[in-house]
Short mmCIF file of C-alpha atoms in Angstrom, two decimals:
data_model
loop_
_atom_site.label_atom_id
_atom_site.label_comp_id
_atom_site.label_asym_id
_atom_site.label_seq_id
_atom_site.Cartn_x
_atom_site.Cartn_y
_atom_site.Cartn_z
CA MET G 1 41.83 30.12 -47.93
CA SER G 2 39.64 27.86 -45.73
CA PRO G 3 40.71 26.38 -42.69
CA LYS G 4 41.64 22.57 -42.81
CA PRO G 5 39.16 20.68 -41.33
CA THR G 6 40.54 18.74 -37.70
CA TRP G 7 40.56 14.80 -37.25
CA GLN G 8 38.15 15.35 -34.54
CA SER G 9 35.70 17.53 -36.83
CA LEU G 10 36.00 15.44 -39.56
CA VAL G 11 35.34 12.18 -37.04
CA THR G 12 32.10 13.87 -35.91
CA LEU G 13 30.79 15.19 -39.33
CA GLY G 14 31.47 11.51 -40.96
CA ALA G 15 29.21 9.87 -38.29
CA LEU G 16 26.92 12.61 -38.83
CA GLY G 17 26.82 12.27 -42.79
CA THR G 18 26.74 8.36 -42.43
CA LEU G 19 23.37 8.87 -40.50
CA LEU G 20 22.12 11.17 -43.04
CA ALA G 21 23.33 9.11 -45.85
CA VAL G 22 21.90 5.94 -44.31
CA ALA G 23 18.42 7.82 -44.25
CA GLY G 24 18.90 9.07 -47.80
CA ALA G 25 19.57 5.10 -48.97
CA LEU G 26 16.71 4.09 -47.30
CA ALA G 27 14.48 6.65 -48.56
CA GLN G 28 15.30 5.69 -51.79
CA SER G 29 12.66 4.50 -54.65
CA PRO G 30 13.52 0.57 -55.32
CA ALA G 31 13.48 0.64 -59.07
CA PRO G 32 14.88 2.56 -62.07
CA THR G 33 11.58 5.56 -63.19
CA PHE G 34 11.72 5.56 -66.60
CA ALA G 35 8.02 4.20 -67.84
CA PRO G 36 8.12 3.42 -71.37
CA GLY G 37 6.63 6.07 -73.48
CA THR G 38 8.09 8.67 -71.23
CA GLN G 39 10.71 10.72 -72.01
CA ALA G 40 14.08 11.41 -70.33
CA ARG G 41 17.10 13.52 -70.66
CA VAL G 42 20.95 12.63 -70.73
CA THR G 43 22.91 13.70 -67.84
CA VAL G 44 26.22 12.38 -68.51
CA SER G 45 28.52 14.26 -71.11
CA SER G 46 27.94 12.19 -73.84
CA ALA G 47 26.15 8.41 -74.12
CA VAL G 48 25.93 5.93 -76.49
CA LEU G 49 22.74 4.48 -78.25
CA ARG G 50 23.66 0.99 -78.69
CA SER G 51 22.57 -1.94 -81.08
CA GLN G 52 22.23 -4.19 -77.81
CA PRO G 53 21.65 -4.01 -74.73
CA ARG G 54 25.36 -4.80 -73.89
CA SER G 55 28.03 -2.48 -72.72
CA LEU G 56 30.82 -3.33 -76.12
CA SER G 57 27.75 -3.75 -78.65
CA PRO G 58 28.18 -1.18 -81.54
CA SER G 59 26.84 2.25 -81.03
CA VAL G 60 24.06 3.21 -83.60
CA LYS G 61 23.75 6.67 -82.35
CA GLN G 62 25.89 9.16 -80.44
CA LEU G 63 23.69 11.22 -77.39
CA ALA G 64 24.95 14.41 -76.28
CA GLY G 65 24.38 15.70 -72.30
CA GLY G 66 20.89 17.20 -72.76
CA ASP G 67 19.50 15.32 -75.43
CA THR G 68 16.02 13.50 -75.12
CA VAL G 69 15.04 10.06 -75.84
CA GLU G 70 11.76 8.29 -75.58
CA ILE G 71 11.61 5.49 -73.43
CA ILE G 72 10.17 2.19 -75.35
CA GLU G 73 10.57 -0.74 -72.82
CA ALA G 74 12.94 -1.48 -69.90
CA GLN G 75 15.70 -4.01 -69.79
CA SER G 76 17.37 -3.31 -66.63
CA PRO G 77 20.14 -1.67 -66.36
CA TRP G 78 19.43 -0.65 -70.30
CA TYR G 79 16.71 1.10 -71.82
CA ARG G 80 15.31 0.70 -75.38
CA ALA G 81 15.07 4.30 -76.51
CA ARG G 82 14.49 6.42 -79.29
CA SER G 83 16.34 9.41 -80.35
CA GLN G 84 15.26 11.57 -83.14
CA GLY G 85 14.03 8.35 -84.79
CA THR G 86 16.71 6.20 -84.11
CA GLU G 87 16.34 3.17 -81.80
CA GLY G 88 18.64 1.84 -79.49
CA TYR G 89 19.59 0.90 -76.30
CA VAL G 90 21.04 3.56 -73.66
CA HIS G 91 22.30 2.80 -70.06
CA GLY G 92 19.98 4.05 -67.10
CA SER G 93 22.61 5.44 -65.03
CA ALA G 94 23.05 8.19 -67.94
CA LEU G 95 19.64 9.32 -67.82
CA LEU G 96 17.62 11.43 -65.31
CA ASP G 97 13.87 11.91 -65.82
CA THR G 98 12.48 15.04 -67.41
CA LYS G 99 10.64 16.59 -64.70
CA SER G 100 14.17 16.39 -62.57
CA TYR G 101 15.85 17.20 -65.43
CA SER G 102 13.88 20.81 -65.63
CA VAL G 103 14.22 21.77 -62.13
CA ALA G 104 17.93 21.21 -61.78
CA VAL G 105 19.05 22.74 -64.93
CA GLY G 106 15.71 24.20 -66.82
CA SER G 107 13.03 22.86 -69.34
CA GLY G 108 15.41 23.19 -72.34
CA ALA G 109 12.82 25.80 -74.08
CA THR G 110 15.44 28.27 -74.71
CA GLY G 111 18.71 26.21 -77.03
CA LEU G 112 21.10 26.54 -73.69
CA THR G 113 23.69 24.00 -74.41
CA TYR G 114 23.79 21.41 -71.52
CA ALA G 115 26.92 22.52 -70.46
CA GLU G 116 25.68 25.90 -70.36
CA ARG G 117 23.10 25.14 -67.78
CA THR G 118 25.00 23.11 -65.57
CA ALA G 119 27.08 25.86 -65.36
CA ALA G 120 24.42 28.19 -64.92
CA ALA G 121 22.23 26.07 -62.31
CA ARG G 122 22.92 25.99 -58.67
CA GLY G 123 24.82 23.79 -56.62
CA PHE G 124 28.47 22.64 -57.94
CA ASN G 125 29.40 23.99 -61.01
CA PRO G 126 32.48 25.22 -63.08
CA LYS G 127 31.93 28.51 -61.69
CA VAL G 128 32.45 27.24 -58.10
CA GLU G 129 35.55 25.04 -59.29
CA GLU G 130 37.19 28.36 -60.73
CA GLN G 131 36.57 29.79 -57.07
CA HIS G 132 37.89 27.00 -55.47
CA ARG G 133 40.85 27.22 -57.34
CA LYS G 134 40.92 30.65 -56.35
CA ASP G 135 40.83 29.46 -52.74
CA GLU G 136 43.51 27.40 -53.09
CA PRO G 137 46.17 27.93 -54.96
CA ASN G 138 48.40 25.48 -54.41
CA LEU G 139 45.87 23.16 -56.10
CA ASP G 140 46.84 24.75 -59.42
CA ALA G 141 50.05 21.84 -60.23
CA GLY G 142 47.10 19.16 -59.26
CA TYR G 143 44.46 20.44 -61.54
CA THR G 144 46.75 20.64 -64.32
CA ARG G 145 47.41 16.81 -63.89
CA VAL G 146 43.71 16.15 -63.66
CA ASP G 147 43.39 18.09 -66.82
CA GLN G 148 45.90 15.65 -68.98
CA ILE G 149 44.06 12.64 -67.10
CA GLU G 150 40.73 13.61 -68.67
CA ALA G 151 42.39 14.42 -71.92
CA LYS G 152 43.59 10.49 -72.42
CA SER G 153 40.68 8.56 -73.32
CA THR G 154 41.02 5.08 -74.36
CA THR G 155 38.90 3.82 -77.78
CA LEU G 156 36.54 1.01 -77.75
CA ASP G 157 38.74 -0.18 -80.87
CA ALA G 158 41.73 -0.50 -78.35
CA ILE G 159 39.71 -1.93 -75.55
CA LEU G 160 38.20 -4.47 -77.81
CA SER G 161 41.84 -5.53 -79.46
CA PHE G 162 42.99 -5.82 -75.83
CA ARG G 163 39.94 -8.38 -74.54
CA LYS G 164 40.93 -10.27 -78.11
CA GLN G 165 44.59 -10.59 -76.99
CA GLY G 166 43.66 -11.93 -73.50
CA GLY G 167 41.11 -14.41 -74.68
CA GLN G 168 38.05 -12.37 -73.70
CA ASN G 169 35.71 -12.35 -76.88
CA MET H 1 35.84 4.74 -33.37
CA LYS H 2 34.73 4.52 -37.13
CA PRO H 3 31.37 5.09 -37.95
CA ARG H 4 29.09 2.19 -38.96
CA ILE H 5 28.18 2.20 -42.34
CA LEU H 6 24.48 0.57 -43.73
CA LEU H 7 25.05 -2.85 -44.24
CA LEU H 8 24.12 -2.76 -48.33
CA GLY H 9 22.85 -6.67 -48.78
CA SER H 10 23.91 -9.74 -49.70
CA SER H 11 23.28 -8.68 -53.31
CA ALA H 12 25.54 -6.63 -55.26
CA VAL H 13 23.99 -6.63 -58.22
CA ALA H 14 20.89 -5.31 -55.95
CA VAL H 15 22.83 -2.56 -54.45
CA VAL H 16 23.70 -1.33 -58.21
CA ALA H 17 19.92 -1.34 -59.23
CA MET H 18 19.20 0.86 -55.73
CA VAL H 19 22.05 3.33 -57.03
CA VAL H 20 21.33 3.40 -60.68
CA ALA H 21 17.67 3.86 -59.72
CA GLY H 22 18.83 6.56 -57.31
CA CYS H 23 20.36 8.60 -60.31
CA GLY H 24 17.16 9.01 -61.76
CA GLY H 25 15.18 9.90 -58.37
CA ASN H 26 15.83 13.58 -58.11
CA GLY H 27 12.28 14.46 -56.44
CA GLY H 28 12.95 18.09 -57.85
CA GLY H 29 10.24 19.25 -54.56
CA GLY H 30 9.45 22.43 -53.79
CA ASN H 31 7.31 25.21 -55.33
CA LEU H 32 8.40 27.15 -58.38
CA LEU H 33 9.08 30.14 -56.90
CA LYS H 34 7.17 33.20 -58.92
CA GLY H 35 9.50 35.32 -61.05
CA ALA H 36 12.73 33.61 -60.37
CA GLY H 37 13.15 33.61 -64.36
CA ASP H 38 13.02 37.30 -64.48
CA LEU H 39 15.73 37.14 -61.60
CA ALA H 40 17.68 35.17 -63.43
CA THR H 41 17.60 37.00 -66.87
CA ALA H 42 17.73 40.24 -65.11
CA VAL H 43 21.30 39.78 -63.35
CA THR H 44 22.54 37.86 -66.35
CA GLY H 45 21.21 40.06 -69.31
CA ASP H 46 20.49 36.84 -71.41
CA GLU H 47 17.16 36.34 -71.99
CA ARG H 48 18.07 32.66 -72.69
CA TYR H 49 18.66 32.27 -68.99
CA SER H 50 15.30 33.03 -68.27
CA GLU H 51 14.48 29.24 -67.79
CA ILE H 52 17.24 28.46 -65.52
CA GLY H 53 15.61 30.82 -63.12
CA ASP H 54 12.86 27.98 -62.25
CA THR H 55 16.11 26.11 -60.81
CA LEU H 56 15.45 28.25 -57.65
CA ALA H 57 12.90 25.42 -56.78
CA ARG H 58 15.65 22.83 -56.81
CA THR H 59 16.37 21.05 -53.76
CA ILE H 60 19.26 19.06 -52.50
CA THR H 61 18.76 16.24 -50.06
CA ASP H 62 21.70 14.17 -50.14
CA TYR H 63 24.29 12.81 -52.86
CA ASN H 64 22.07 11.25 -54.64
CA ASP H 65 20.67 14.47 -55.62
CA LEU H 66 23.49 15.45 -57.07
CA LEU H 67 24.09 15.94 -60.99
CA PRO H 68 26.65 13.38 -62.56
CA SER H 69 28.83 17.04 -63.24
CA GLU H 70 28.43 18.06 -59.39
CA GLU H 71 30.24 14.61 -58.93
CA HIS H 72 32.61 14.90 -61.42
CA TYR H 73 33.69 18.61 -60.03
CA ILE H 74 33.93 17.18 -56.72
CA GLY H 75 36.37 14.10 -57.98
CA ARG H 76 38.39 16.47 -60.24
CA ALA H 77 39.00 18.84 -56.94
CA VAL H 78 39.74 15.19 -54.87
CA ALA H 79 42.03 14.53 -57.76
CA ALA H 80 44.14 17.57 -57.66
CA GLN H 81 44.50 17.35 -54.09
CA VAL H 82 45.97 13.97 -54.14
CA LEU H 83 47.99 14.53 -56.96
CA VAL H 84 50.05 17.67 -55.45
CA GLU H 85 50.90 15.26 -52.47
CA PRO H 86 54.63 14.86 -52.86
CA ARG H 87 54.16 10.98 -51.83
CA TYR H 88 52.23 10.62 -55.38
CA PRO H 89 53.86 11.70 -58.22
CA MET H 90 52.09 10.80 -61.05
CA ARG H 91 53.65 8.67 -63.69
CA ALA H 92 54.31 10.19 -66.77
CA ASN H 93 52.56 8.21 -69.72
CA ASP H 94 54.60 5.38 -70.69
CA ALA H 95 53.89 1.33 -71.75
CA LEU H 96 52.93 0.47 -67.92
CA SER H 97 50.79 3.74 -67.28
CA ASP H 98 48.77 2.45 -70.95
CA TYR H 99 48.57 -0.77 -69.82
CA VAL H 100 46.82 -0.33 -66.53
CA ALA H 101 44.47 1.95 -68.18
CA LEU H 102 43.70 -0.30 -70.64
CA VAL H 103 42.63 -3.41 -67.97
CA GLY H 104 40.84 -0.63 -66.03
CA GLN H 105 38.71 0.27 -68.85
CA ASN H 106 38.20 -3.20 -70.04
CA VAL H 107 36.17 -3.63 -66.71
CA ALA H 108 34.68 -0.16 -66.87
CA GLN H 109 33.48 -0.19 -70.01
CA SER H 110 32.37 -4.06 -70.86
CA VAL H 111 30.41 -4.59 -67.90
CA ASP H 112 26.54 -3.61 -67.85
CA PHE H 113 26.73 -3.08 -64.02
CA VAL H 114 29.18 -0.06 -63.65
CA ARG H 115 27.23 3.48 -63.32
CA GLN H 116 28.34 5.74 -66.06
CA THR H 117 29.40 8.86 -64.96
CA TYR H 118 29.75 12.38 -66.12
CA LYS H 119 32.95 11.93 -68.20
CA GLY H 120 33.98 7.87 -67.58
CA TYR H 121 36.36 6.53 -65.34
CA ARG H 122 40.14 6.91 -65.80
CA PHE H 123 43.13 5.01 -64.22
CA THR H 124 46.47 6.66 -63.42
CA VAL H 125 49.58 5.19 -61.71
CA LEU H 126 51.38 6.86 -59.27
CA ASP H 127 55.04 6.30 -58.74
CA SER H 128 55.29 5.48 -55.12
CA ASP H 129 56.15 2.80 -52.68
CA GLU H 130 53.15 2.74 -50.44
CA LEU H 131 50.68 0.45 -50.94
CA ASN H 132 47.35 2.12 -52.24
CA ALA H 133 44.54 2.47 -54.75
CA PHE H 134 41.81 4.29 -54.31
CA ALA H 135 39.15 6.41 -56.45
CA THR H 136 37.58 9.78 -56.34
CA PRO H 137 33.70 10.50 -56.90
CA GLY H 138 33.20 10.99 -61.01
CA GLY H 139 35.67 7.72 -61.59
CA PHE H 140 39.39 9.05 -61.13
CA VAL H 141 40.86 6.08 -59.81
CA PHE H 142 44.63 5.86 -59.02
CA ILE H 143 47.57 2.69 -58.01
CA THR H 144 50.76 3.25 -56.67
CA THR H 145 53.58 1.24 -58.47
CA GLY H 146 54.09 -0.36 -54.87
CA LEU H 147 50.59 -1.91 -55.10
CA LEU H 148 51.19 -3.10 -58.69
CA LYS H 149 54.04 -4.67 -57.51
CA GLN H 150 51.99 -6.73 -55.34
CA THR H 151 50.21 -8.27 -58.49
CA GLN H 152 51.08 -10.95 -60.10
CA SER H 153 48.75 -11.50 -62.91
CA GLU H 154 46.53 -9.39 -65.00
CA ASP H 155 43.52 -10.84 -63.24
CA GLU H 156 45.01 -9.54 -59.91
CA LEU H 157 45.46 -5.96 -61.10
CA ALA H 158 41.81 -6.07 -62.49
CA GLY H 159 40.13 -7.27 -59.00
CA ILE H 160 41.80 -4.17 -57.44
CA LEU H 161 40.72 -2.19 -60.29
CA ALA H 162 37.23 -2.99 -59.96
CA HIS H 163 36.91 -2.75 -56.03
CA GLU H 164 37.79 1.01 -57.08
CA ILE H 165 35.52 0.71 -60.12
CA ALA H 166 32.90 -0.53 -57.23
CA HIS H 167 33.63 2.37 -54.92
CA VAL H 168 32.74 4.76 -57.31
CA THR H 169 29.36 3.01 -58.67
CA LEU H 170 28.10 2.39 -55.19
CA LYS H 171 28.87 6.15 -54.37
CA HIS H 172 30.85 5.55 -51.40
CA GLY H 173 32.78 8.83 -51.60
CA LEU H 174 29.83 10.79 -51.97
CA SER H 175 28.47 9.12 -49.20
CA SER H 176 31.49 10.11 -46.78
CA VAL H 177 30.51 13.67 -47.27
CA ASN H 178 28.43 15.12 -44.68
CA GLN H 179 25.46 15.51 -46.22
CA SER H 180 24.03 18.62 -44.84
CA ASN H 181 27.16 20.46 -47.22
CA PHE H 182 24.91 19.08 -50.41
CA VAL H 183 21.91 20.77 -48.92
CA GLN H 184 23.94 23.82 -48.24
CA ALA H 185 24.88 24.18 -51.72
CA GLY H 186 21.57 23.71 -52.77
CA GLN H 187 20.23 26.30 -50.65
CA LEU H 188 22.93 28.88 -51.61
CA GLY H 189 20.92 30.28 -54.85
CA LEU H 190 21.67 30.91 -58.51
CA ASN H 191 25.11 30.32 -59.38
CA LEU H 192 25.29 32.42 -62.47
CA TYR H 193 29.16 31.88 -64.27
CA LYS H 194 28.32 35.28 -66.04
CA ASP H 195 29.42 37.24 -63.38
CA ASP H 196 30.88 40.08 -65.70
CA LYS H 197 27.01 40.85 -66.32
CA PHE H 198 27.44 42.88 -62.49
CA LYS H 199 30.15 44.94 -63.73
CA ASP H 200 28.08 48.39 -63.75
CA ASP H 201 26.21 47.22 -60.61
CA PRO H 202 28.63 46.62 -57.50
CA LYS H 203 26.32 45.93 -55.19
CA LYS H 204 24.82 43.30 -56.88
CA ARG H 205 28.09 41.94 -58.22
CA ALA H 206 29.38 42.03 -54.26
CA GLN H 207 26.12 39.90 -53.51
CA PHE H 208 27.00 37.11 -56.09
CA GLU H 209 30.90 37.23 -55.36
CA GLU H 210 29.74 36.65 -51.38
CA LYS H 211 27.74 33.75 -52.29
CA LEU H 212 30.25 32.38 -54.36
CA GLY H 213 32.36 32.68 -51.64
CA GLU H 214 30.23 30.68 -49.23
CA ILE H 215 29.48 27.83 -52.00
CA SER H 216 33.03 27.70 -52.72
CA LYS H 217 33.53 26.52 -48.88
CA VAL H 218 31.33 24.10 -48.64
CA PHE H 219 32.46 22.77 -52.00
CA GLY H 220 36.06 22.63 -50.37
CA LYS H 221 35.04 21.57 -47.06
CA SER H 222 32.95 18.54 -49.43
CA CYS H 223 36.13 17.75 -50.97
CA ASP H 224 38.17 18.05 -48.15
CA GLU H 225 36.00 15.34 -46.20
CA VAL H 226 35.99 12.82 -49.41
CA ALA H 227 39.94 13.09 -49.30
CA PHE H 228 40.48 12.64 -45.57
CA THR H 229 38.13 9.22 -46.51
CA LEU H 230 40.06 8.09 -49.22
CA LEU H 231 43.51 8.38 -47.97
CA SER H 232 43.51 8.61 -44.13
CA GLY H 233 39.85 7.51 -42.66
CA GLY H 234 38.73 4.80 -44.59
CA TYR H 235 35.18 3.60 -45.50
CA GLY H 236 35.02 0.91 -42.94
CA ALA H 237 34.49 -2.44 -43.16
CA ASP H 238 31.05 -2.73 -44.51
CA LYS H 239 31.59 -0.42 -47.82
CA GLU H 240 34.55 -2.32 -48.23
CA ARG H 241 33.00 -5.78 -48.10
CA ALA H 242 30.71 -4.35 -50.39
CA ALA H 243 32.94 -3.30 -52.72
CA ASP H 244 35.17 -6.48 -52.71
CA GLU H 245 31.95 -8.39 -53.63
CA LEU H 246 30.68 -5.68 -56.30
CA ALA H 247 34.11 -6.40 -57.69
CA ILE H 248 34.40 -10.00 -57.88
CA ARG H 249 30.96 -10.08 -59.98
CA LEU H 250 32.63 -7.24 -62.31
CA VAL H 251 35.73 -9.10 -63.01
CA ALA H 252 33.68 -12.14 -63.97
CA ALA H 253 31.45 -10.32 -66.15
CA ALA H 254 34.57 -8.95 -67.79
CA GLY H 255 36.08 -12.72 -68.27
CA TYR H 256 38.45 -12.22 -65.31
CA SER H 257 38.98 -14.34 -62.68
CA PRO H 258 36.63 -14.22 -59.56
CA THR H 259 39.49 -15.69 -57.35
CA ALA H 260 42.21 -13.33 -58.50
CA LEU H 261 41.13 -10.82 -56.00
CA SER H 262 41.52 -12.78 -52.94
CA ALA H 263 45.04 -14.13 -53.76
CA VAL H 264 46.29 -10.93 -53.76
CA LEU H 265 44.74 -9.82 -51.08
CA ASP H 266 46.02 -12.41 -48.87
CA ARG H 267 49.66 -11.98 -50.39
CA LEU H 268 49.30 -8.16 -48.79
CA PRO H 269 51.33 -7.78 -45.69
CA GLU H 270 49.40 -6.81 -42.51
CA GLN H 271 51.02 -4.60 -41.06
CA LYS H 272 49.43 -1.22 -40.07
CA GLY H 273 51.29 2.17 -39.81
CA ALA H 274 52.97 2.28 -43.33
CA GLY H 275 49.78 4.22 -44.74
CA GLY H 276 47.64 3.30 -47.70
CA TRP H 277 45.39 0.40 -48.14
CA LEU H 278 46.96 -1.30 -45.05
CA ASP H 279 45.79 1.14 -42.77
CA THR H 280 42.44 2.03 -44.66
CA HIS H 281 41.33 -0.82 -45.23
CA PRO H 282 40.26 -4.19 -43.38
CA SER H 283 43.34 -6.47 -43.30
CA GLY H 284 44.28 -8.51 -46.45
CA HIS H 285 43.38 -11.71 -44.89
CA SER H 286 40.17 -11.24 -43.45
CA ARG H 287 38.80 -9.74 -46.59
CA ALA H 288 40.19 -12.98 -48.81
CA SER H 289 38.31 -14.72 -46.27
CA ASP H 290 35.26 -12.85 -46.59
CA LEU H 291 35.47 -13.30 -50.66
CA HIS H 292 36.64 -17.22 -50.41
CA GLY H 293 32.64 -17.44 -48.95
CA LEU H 294 31.23 -15.97 -52.21
CA GLU H 295 33.45 -16.36 -54.89
CA GLY H 296 31.88 -20.08 -55.42
CA GLY H 297 28.62 -17.90 -56.43
CA VAL H 298 30.04 -15.69 -58.98
CA ALA H 299 30.47 -17.67 -62.30
CA GLY H 300 33.68 -17.02 -63.93
CA SER H 301 33.74 -18.12 -67.82
CA THR H 302 37.76 -17.38 -68.25
CA SER H 303 40.06 -20.17 -69.13
CA ALA H 304 43.31 -21.49 -67.70
CA ALA H 305 45.20 -20.75 -71.15
CA ALA H 306 43.71 -16.97 -71.30
CA ILE H 307 44.62 -16.30 -67.52
CA ALA H 308 48.37 -17.71 -68.65
CA GLN H 309 48.30 -15.73 -71.79
CA ARG H 310 47.07 -12.19 -69.48
CA LYS H 311 49.39 -13.13 -67.18
CA GLN H 312 52.80 -12.93 -69.52
CA ARG H 313 51.55 -9.61 -70.73
CA HIS H 314 51.12 -8.61 -66.99
CA ALA H 315 54.51 -9.54 -66.30
CA ASN H 316 55.96 -7.87 -69.71
CA ALA H 317 54.33 -4.74 -68.86
CA LEU H 318 55.60 -4.53 -65.32
CA LYS H 319 59.04 -5.30 -66.04
CA VAL H 320 59.61 -1.81 -66.00
CA LEU H 321 59.51 -1.83 -62.27
CA GLN H 322 62.02 -4.41 -61.36
#
C-alpha cells in the first residue's frame, strides 16, 4: 500500500503543481484546432450528433468513442460535422484532432475498439485502476458505490419533461 | 499559506473556450520510436496491437494532455475515496436523490458551454450534516443533506450544483495535482492490459508488473492530491471565484435565476472548523458580495411564476429531510 502524503508534502507539491498548471495554461493555444475539411475523432465514451448547435436539440446520430467525423464548419463550441454521410452538430469538447488521437491511442488501422485502445495505451487506464484497487483494498466498497452511481443515468426525455414542469421551455 | 492560483480572467466564457481548446490541444510531440509496434505485438502476441506501439511517442506535459478516459479513472478513484469515508454515507436511491440528479442534469445537459466528460456528469446525495458539495474530475458531483437543507429553492440548489459543474469544466481538480505525476505517467512506458500473455515469460511478466506497480503509485498519489484539495485544502479564492462566476452563467443559460447562488451563499454560517464548504471555501458573504457585482451582467430569462413553481417542487422533494 502506498504511504499517504503528509500535509507538508501536499502543500509543497500543491504549490509546485500550481506553478506548472499556470505555465501549462499560459502555453495553451487560444482557439479550438478543428479546421473545416479536417477530420477529428470522438474521445468521450459516446457523443451525440445533433440537428442544431444546441445541447438539447434532437439527436441525428449517436457517435461512439473513436468514431471519425469530418469537420464542415466551426460554431464554437459546436462543430457542424459529417459522420458516414450524416451531418449534424457535435460538441468540440468531445473531439480530438486525428494526429493527437493517433499518438495517444493509435492510428485506427487495425480494428481495435476505442475501449481497447484506451486500455492499452500508456497513461492511466483500467489496468492501472485494477492495480490501484489491489494496492488499496479498503477502496473496494467505494468503487462498488461508484459503479452504482455510474449505472444511474438520466434520460433526455426525463430532463425535457422536468424543464417543462419547471417553466424552462 | 495557500498557493496563489492563476487569475482566470473576467470572462468565464473565455475561460471555457480556453479549456475546450485545451482538450484538443495535445501536441503529441516526440519522434515515433522505430520498432515500437513490433514491441507491442511481441509482448501482447496480438498483431492488432502493433499500432498501439506508436503511442510510445506520446508525451504528457500536464493535465490538458490527459485523455477524457484518464480523467474519468482519476475521478472514479477520488469518488471511491469519498464514498468509503464514514462521514459521507451515500444516500440510497429515493425521490430526493432522483430530484437532485434531475436538477444537476438540467444544468449539465442543457448548457452549451459545459465541457463534456468521458461518461457524463453524475449527481449524488451524501447523508451527512456537514455543509458540503464537491466534484471529482470526470464529473462525479456530491452534495450533502446538510447543504441541501440550506437551500430554500430549486434555483439555489441549481446554483450550488452549477458551481461544482464549473470546477469540472474548468478542470480545477486535475490542476490541483502535481503535474509532474502526469509527466511521469506518460514516461512509464507501455501498459498493456493483456498481461496474461506474459505467463510463459517470467522475466517479461516481472518487468511488466514492476512498471504497472510504479504507474499505480503515481495514479494513487495523483488521486490523493485531488481528494486532499476537495475535502481539506480547497482550491483557493481565485478558482472559487472563477467557478462562482461560471456557475451563474450556467444557471442563467439553463433557465434558472442567476441571483439564487448568492442568496444561498449569503445564508451560510461563517464559522470555520466544522469541515466542508465553510473550511474549504472563502466565506459565503464575501462570495455573495463578489457575485452581486457580476449578476447585473448576466441575463436571466426566468419568470417569477416559474421560480415559484420550482420552489414548490423543491420544498416537496426536501420534505423527507425535515
